[in-house]
C-alpha positions as semicolon CSV with decimal commas, in nm:
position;residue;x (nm);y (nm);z (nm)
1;X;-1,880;-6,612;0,433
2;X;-1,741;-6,283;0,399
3;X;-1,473;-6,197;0,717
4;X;-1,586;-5,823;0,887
5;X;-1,232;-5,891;1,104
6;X;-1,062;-5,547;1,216
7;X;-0,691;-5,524;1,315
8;X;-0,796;-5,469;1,669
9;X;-0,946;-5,815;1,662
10;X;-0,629;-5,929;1,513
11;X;-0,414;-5,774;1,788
12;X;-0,645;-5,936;2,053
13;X;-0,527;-6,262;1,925
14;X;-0,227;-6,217;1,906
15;X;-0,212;-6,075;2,258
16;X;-0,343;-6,378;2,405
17;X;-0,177;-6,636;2,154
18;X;0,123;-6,486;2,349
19;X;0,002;-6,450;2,670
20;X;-0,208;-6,733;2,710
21;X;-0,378;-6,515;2,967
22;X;-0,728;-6,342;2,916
23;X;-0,617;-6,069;3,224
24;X;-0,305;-5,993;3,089
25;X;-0,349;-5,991;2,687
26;X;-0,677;-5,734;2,793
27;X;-0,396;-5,543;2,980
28;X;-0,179;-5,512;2,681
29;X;-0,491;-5,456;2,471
30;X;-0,562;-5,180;2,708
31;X;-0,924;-5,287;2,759
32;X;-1,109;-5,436;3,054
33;X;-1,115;-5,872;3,062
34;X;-1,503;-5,821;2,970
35;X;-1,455;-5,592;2,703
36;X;-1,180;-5,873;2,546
37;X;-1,388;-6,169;2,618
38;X;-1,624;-5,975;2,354
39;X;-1,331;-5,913;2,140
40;X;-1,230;-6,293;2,107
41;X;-1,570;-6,424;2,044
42;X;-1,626;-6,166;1,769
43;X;-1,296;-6,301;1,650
44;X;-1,416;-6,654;1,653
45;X;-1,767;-6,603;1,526
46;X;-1,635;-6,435;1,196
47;X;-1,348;-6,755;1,164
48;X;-1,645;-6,993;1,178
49;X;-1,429;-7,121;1,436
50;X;-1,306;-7,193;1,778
51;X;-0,927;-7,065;1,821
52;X;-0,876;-7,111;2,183
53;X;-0,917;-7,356;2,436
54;X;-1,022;-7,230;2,782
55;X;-1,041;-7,394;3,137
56;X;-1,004;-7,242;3,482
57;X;-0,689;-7,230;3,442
58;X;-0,499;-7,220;3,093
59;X;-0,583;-7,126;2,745
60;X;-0,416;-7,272;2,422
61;X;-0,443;-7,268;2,070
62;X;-0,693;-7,534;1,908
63;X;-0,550;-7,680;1,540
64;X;-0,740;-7,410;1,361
65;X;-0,608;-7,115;1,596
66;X;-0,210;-7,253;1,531
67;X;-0,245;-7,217;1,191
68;X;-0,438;-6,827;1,211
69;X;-0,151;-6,693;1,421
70;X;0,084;-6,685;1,132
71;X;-0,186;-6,563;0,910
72;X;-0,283;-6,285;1,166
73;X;0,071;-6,193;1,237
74;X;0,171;-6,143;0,870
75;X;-0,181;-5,953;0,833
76;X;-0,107;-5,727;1,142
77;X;0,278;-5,643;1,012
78;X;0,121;-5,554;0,616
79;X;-0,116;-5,338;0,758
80;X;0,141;-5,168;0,971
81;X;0,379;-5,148;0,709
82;X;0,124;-4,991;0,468
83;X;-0,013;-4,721;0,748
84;X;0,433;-4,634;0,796
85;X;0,447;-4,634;0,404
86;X;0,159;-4,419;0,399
87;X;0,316;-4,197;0,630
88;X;0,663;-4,143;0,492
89;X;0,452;-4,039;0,187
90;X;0,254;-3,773;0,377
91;X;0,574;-3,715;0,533
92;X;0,738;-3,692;0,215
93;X;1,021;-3,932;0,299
94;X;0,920;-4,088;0,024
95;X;0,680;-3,998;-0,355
96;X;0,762;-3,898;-0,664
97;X;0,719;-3,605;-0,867
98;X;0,712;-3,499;-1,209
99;X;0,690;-3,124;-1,358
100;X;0,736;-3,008;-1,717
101;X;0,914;-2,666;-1,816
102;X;0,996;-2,483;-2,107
103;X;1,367;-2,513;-2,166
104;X;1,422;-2,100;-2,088
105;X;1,257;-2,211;-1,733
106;X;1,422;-2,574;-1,698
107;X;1,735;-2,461;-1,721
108;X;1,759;-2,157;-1,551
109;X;1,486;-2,032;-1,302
110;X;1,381;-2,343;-1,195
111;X;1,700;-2,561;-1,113
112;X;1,745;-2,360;-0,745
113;X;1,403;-2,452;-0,649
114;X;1,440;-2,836;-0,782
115;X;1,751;-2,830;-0,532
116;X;1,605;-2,657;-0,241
117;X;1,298;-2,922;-0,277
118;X;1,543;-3,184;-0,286
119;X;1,733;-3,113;0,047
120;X;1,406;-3,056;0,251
121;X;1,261;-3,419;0,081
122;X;1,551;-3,624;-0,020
123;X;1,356;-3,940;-0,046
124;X;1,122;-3,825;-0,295
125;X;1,216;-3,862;-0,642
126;X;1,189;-3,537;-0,901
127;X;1,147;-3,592;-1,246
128;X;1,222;-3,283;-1,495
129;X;1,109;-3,314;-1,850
130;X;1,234;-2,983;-2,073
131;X;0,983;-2,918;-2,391
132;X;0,813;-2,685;-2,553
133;X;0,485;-2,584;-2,455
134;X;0,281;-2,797;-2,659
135;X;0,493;-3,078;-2,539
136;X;0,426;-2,975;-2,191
137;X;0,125;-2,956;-2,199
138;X;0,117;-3,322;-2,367
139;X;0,325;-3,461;-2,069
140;X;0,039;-3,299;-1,785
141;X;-0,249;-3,448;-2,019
142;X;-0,167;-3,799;-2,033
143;X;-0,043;-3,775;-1,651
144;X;0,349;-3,817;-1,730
145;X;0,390;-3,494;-1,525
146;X;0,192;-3,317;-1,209
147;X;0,278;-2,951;-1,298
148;X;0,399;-2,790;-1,621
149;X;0,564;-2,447;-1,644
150;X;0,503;-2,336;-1,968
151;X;0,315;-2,007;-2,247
152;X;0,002;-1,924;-2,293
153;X;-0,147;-2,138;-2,565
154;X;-0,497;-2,225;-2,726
155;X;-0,543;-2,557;-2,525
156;X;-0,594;-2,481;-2,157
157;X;-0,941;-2,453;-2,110
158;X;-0,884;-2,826;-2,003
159;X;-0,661;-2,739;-1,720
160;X;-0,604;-2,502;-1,422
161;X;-0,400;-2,222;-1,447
162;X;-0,237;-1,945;-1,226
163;X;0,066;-1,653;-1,333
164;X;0,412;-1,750;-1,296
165;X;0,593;-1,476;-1,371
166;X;0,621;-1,250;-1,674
167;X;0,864;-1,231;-1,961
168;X;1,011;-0,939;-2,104
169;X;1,189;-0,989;-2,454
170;X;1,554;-0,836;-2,528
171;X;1,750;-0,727;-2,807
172;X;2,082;-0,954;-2,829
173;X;2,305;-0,837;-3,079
174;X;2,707;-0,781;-3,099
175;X;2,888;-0,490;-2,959
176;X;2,965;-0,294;-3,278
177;X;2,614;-0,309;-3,378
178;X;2,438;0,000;-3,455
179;X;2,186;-0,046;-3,175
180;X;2,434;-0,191;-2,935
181;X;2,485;0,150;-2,689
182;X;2,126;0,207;-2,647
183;X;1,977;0,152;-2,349
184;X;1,577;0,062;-2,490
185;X;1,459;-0,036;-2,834
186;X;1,163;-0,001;-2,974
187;X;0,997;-0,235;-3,231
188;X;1,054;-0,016;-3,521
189;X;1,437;0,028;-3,491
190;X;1,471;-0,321;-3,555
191;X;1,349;-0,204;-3,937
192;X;1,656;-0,350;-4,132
193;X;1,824;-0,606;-3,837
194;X;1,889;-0,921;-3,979
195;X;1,669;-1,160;-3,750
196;X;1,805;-1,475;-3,655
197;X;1,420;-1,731;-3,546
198;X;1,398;-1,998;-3,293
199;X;1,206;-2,247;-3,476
200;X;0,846;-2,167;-3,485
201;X;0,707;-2,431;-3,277
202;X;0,836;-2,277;-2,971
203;X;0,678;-1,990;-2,771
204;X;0,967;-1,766;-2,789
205;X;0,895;-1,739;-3,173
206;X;0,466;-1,753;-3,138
207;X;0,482;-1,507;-2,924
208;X;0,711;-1,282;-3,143
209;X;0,528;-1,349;-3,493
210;X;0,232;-1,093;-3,371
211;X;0,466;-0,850;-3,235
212;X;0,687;-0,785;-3,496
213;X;0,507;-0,853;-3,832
214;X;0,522;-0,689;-4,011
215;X;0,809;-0,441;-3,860
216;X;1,054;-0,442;-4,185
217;X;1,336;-0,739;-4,032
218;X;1,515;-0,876;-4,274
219;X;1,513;-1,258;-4,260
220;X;1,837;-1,451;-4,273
221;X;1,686;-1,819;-4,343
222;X;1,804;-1,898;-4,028
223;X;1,612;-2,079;-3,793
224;X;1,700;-2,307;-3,497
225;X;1,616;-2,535;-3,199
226;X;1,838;-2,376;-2,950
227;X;1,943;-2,094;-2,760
228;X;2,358;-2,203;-2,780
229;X;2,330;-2,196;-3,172
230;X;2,133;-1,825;-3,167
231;X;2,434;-1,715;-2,961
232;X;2,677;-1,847;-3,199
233;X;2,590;-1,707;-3,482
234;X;2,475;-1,380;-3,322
235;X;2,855;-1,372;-3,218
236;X;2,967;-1,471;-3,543
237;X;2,794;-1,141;-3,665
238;X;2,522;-1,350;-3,889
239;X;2,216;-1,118;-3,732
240;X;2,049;-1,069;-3,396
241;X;1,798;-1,192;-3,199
242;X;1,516;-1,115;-2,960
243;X;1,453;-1,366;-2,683
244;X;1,302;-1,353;-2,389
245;X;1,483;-1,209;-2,011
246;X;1,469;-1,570;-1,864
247;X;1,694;-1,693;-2,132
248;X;2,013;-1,466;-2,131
249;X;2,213;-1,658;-1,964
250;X;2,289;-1,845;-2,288
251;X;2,400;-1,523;-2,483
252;X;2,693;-1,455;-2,188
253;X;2,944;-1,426;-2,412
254;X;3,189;-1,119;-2,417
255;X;3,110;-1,019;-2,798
256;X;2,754;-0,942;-2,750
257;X;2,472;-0,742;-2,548
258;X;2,173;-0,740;-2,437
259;X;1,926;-0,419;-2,465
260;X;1,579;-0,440;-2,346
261;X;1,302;-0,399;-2,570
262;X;1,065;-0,119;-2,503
263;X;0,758;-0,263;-2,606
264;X;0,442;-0,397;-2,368
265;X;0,337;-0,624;-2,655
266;X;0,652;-0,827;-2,618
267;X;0,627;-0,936;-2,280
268;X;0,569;-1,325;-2,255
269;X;0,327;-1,478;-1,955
270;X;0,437;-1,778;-1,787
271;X;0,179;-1,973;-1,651
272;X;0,200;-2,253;-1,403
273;X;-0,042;-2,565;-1,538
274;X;-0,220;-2,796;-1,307
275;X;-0,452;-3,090;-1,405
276;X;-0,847;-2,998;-1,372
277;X;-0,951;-3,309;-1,294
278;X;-0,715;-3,482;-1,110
279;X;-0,581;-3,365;-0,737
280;X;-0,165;-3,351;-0,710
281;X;0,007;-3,634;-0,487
282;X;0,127;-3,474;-0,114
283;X;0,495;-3,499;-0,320
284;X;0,398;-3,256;-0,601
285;X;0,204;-3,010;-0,434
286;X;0,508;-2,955;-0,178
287;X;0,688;-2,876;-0,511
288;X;0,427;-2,635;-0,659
289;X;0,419;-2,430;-0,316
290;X;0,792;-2,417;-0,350
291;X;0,708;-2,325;-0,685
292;X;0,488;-2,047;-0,612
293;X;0,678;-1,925;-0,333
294;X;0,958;-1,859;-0,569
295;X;0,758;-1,654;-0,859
296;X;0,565;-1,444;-0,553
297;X;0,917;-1,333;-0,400
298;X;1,054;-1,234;-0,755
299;X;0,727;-1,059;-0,788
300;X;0,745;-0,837;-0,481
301;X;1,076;-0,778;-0,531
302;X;1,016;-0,651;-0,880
303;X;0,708;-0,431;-0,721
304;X;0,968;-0,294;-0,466
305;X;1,245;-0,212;-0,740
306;X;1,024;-0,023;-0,955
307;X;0,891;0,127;-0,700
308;X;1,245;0,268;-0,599
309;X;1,326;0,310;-0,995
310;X;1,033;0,535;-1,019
311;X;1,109;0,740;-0,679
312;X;1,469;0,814;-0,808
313;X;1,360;0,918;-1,123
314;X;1,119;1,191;-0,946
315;X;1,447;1,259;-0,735
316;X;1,650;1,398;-1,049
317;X;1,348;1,534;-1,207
318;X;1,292;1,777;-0,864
């Protein structure tokens, strides 16, 4: 026979296995004697069994009710103990959360945020996995991550997407190079740089191919994985580069600059990548509003500054 036994039953017997009182275990159940009577024999119907025995004046356990009250005890305390777990995860006291960046984004723009979500929820865990985009993506589609920060690419028709923020690409070159006092470049006047690639599985360099090929760059045969090494041999006068805004903080070194391109094409879109068919945990959607909050205030703040940019300008012109 298949037990239909709520935990309000439960806590009726327990209230008068302790009480040994059908007045006052209805008073702690906060329900009239009548109403518990009901209780009780529900109780007992779905046990197949009687667990108390009653006179005029005491009640007891029978043999089969002495050996439910541990059972219904330990029943009582898991079900309370999963309803508090399932708080502190709605809570989030506790959870855990995984995200995905591109390495320009992992180890730059999003570190602040990872910290700020850590002090509001320190009991959650965060897990950060750096990779390229396809690798990012990867992570989100077998469910090793909730949210990946990553490019544009030709496989997200399978997930939902929103704007992160957008990318503009630089010139980084040494200070005695020929284009190193001017304050734009376009495309062409890179006719003749020596180019030093990221390797072309990352975004940086998909995203690049289009823009400048062909735009006469010379190519020095070298290609590499990271940022660190572009600097170095940028500094070590071996070529330049063009990376995107979000990763300048590796090219901080007092021997080179960084000019901004001026050209729309190379402008990179971040995207923020969400599962389709699977919702986020209450842990990873507190991290993708934190997320979002983030790329909206750089957003209006960018709106604001080139809105004062472009009422200076009209300033001198007058």
């Amino acid at each position: 026979m298949q037990a239909n036994i709520s935990t309000r039953l439960l806590q009726a017997f327990l209230a008068l296995a302790d009480c040994r009182h059908f007045g006052h275990a209805a008073e702690r159940c906060h329900v009239s004697q009548s109403a518990f009577s009901v209780m009780i024999q529900k109780l007992e119907a779905a046990a197949g069994a009687r667990l108390f025995e009653r006179d005029t004046r005491n009640v007891t356990l029978t043999p089969e009710g002495e050996l439910f009250v541990e059972v219904a005890r330990q029943l009582v305390a898991d079900i309370e103990a999963a309803f508090s777990d399932m708080s502190d995860y709605v809570a989030r006291r506790k959870g855990r959360v995984a995200i995905a960046a591109l390495p320009s984004l992992a180890a730059g723009w999003l570190p602040p945020v990872l910290a700020d979500y850590r002090a509001r929820h320190p009991g959650v865990t965060v897990a950060l996995f750096d990779a390229i985009s396809d690798q990012c993506l990867e992570l989100l589609r077998h469910g090793k991550v909730d949210i990946a920060l990553t490019a544009p690419g030709p496989n997200l028709l399978e997930f939902d997407t929103r704007p992160l923020c957008s990318d503009p690409f630089y010139l980084v070159c040494r200070k005695d190079h020929a284009l190193a006092g001017r304050r734009r470049v376009k495309v062409a006047q890179l006719a003749g740089c020596e180019l030093i690639h990221l390797a072309r599985s990352t975004s940086v360099r998909q995203h690049l191919e289009a823009a400048l090929h062909p735009g006469g760059t010379i190519s020095t045969g070298l290609e590499v994985e990271h940022l660190a090494t572009v600097a170095a041999l940028i500094e070590s006068g071996l070529g330049v580069s063009v990376v995107p805004e979000l990763t300048l903080f590796q090219f901080r070194l007092p021997n080179l600059v960084a000019i901004p391109m001026d050209a729309p094409e190379l402008v990179r879109p971040l995207l923020i990548v969400t599962p389709k068919e699977r919702s986020l945990s209450i842990a990873a959607q507190g991290l993708l509003e934190m997320v979002e909050e983030k790329a909206d205030a750089e957003a209006n703040g960018a709106r604001v500054a080139k809105r004062g940019a472009q009422a200076a300008s009209k300033t001198r012109r007058k």
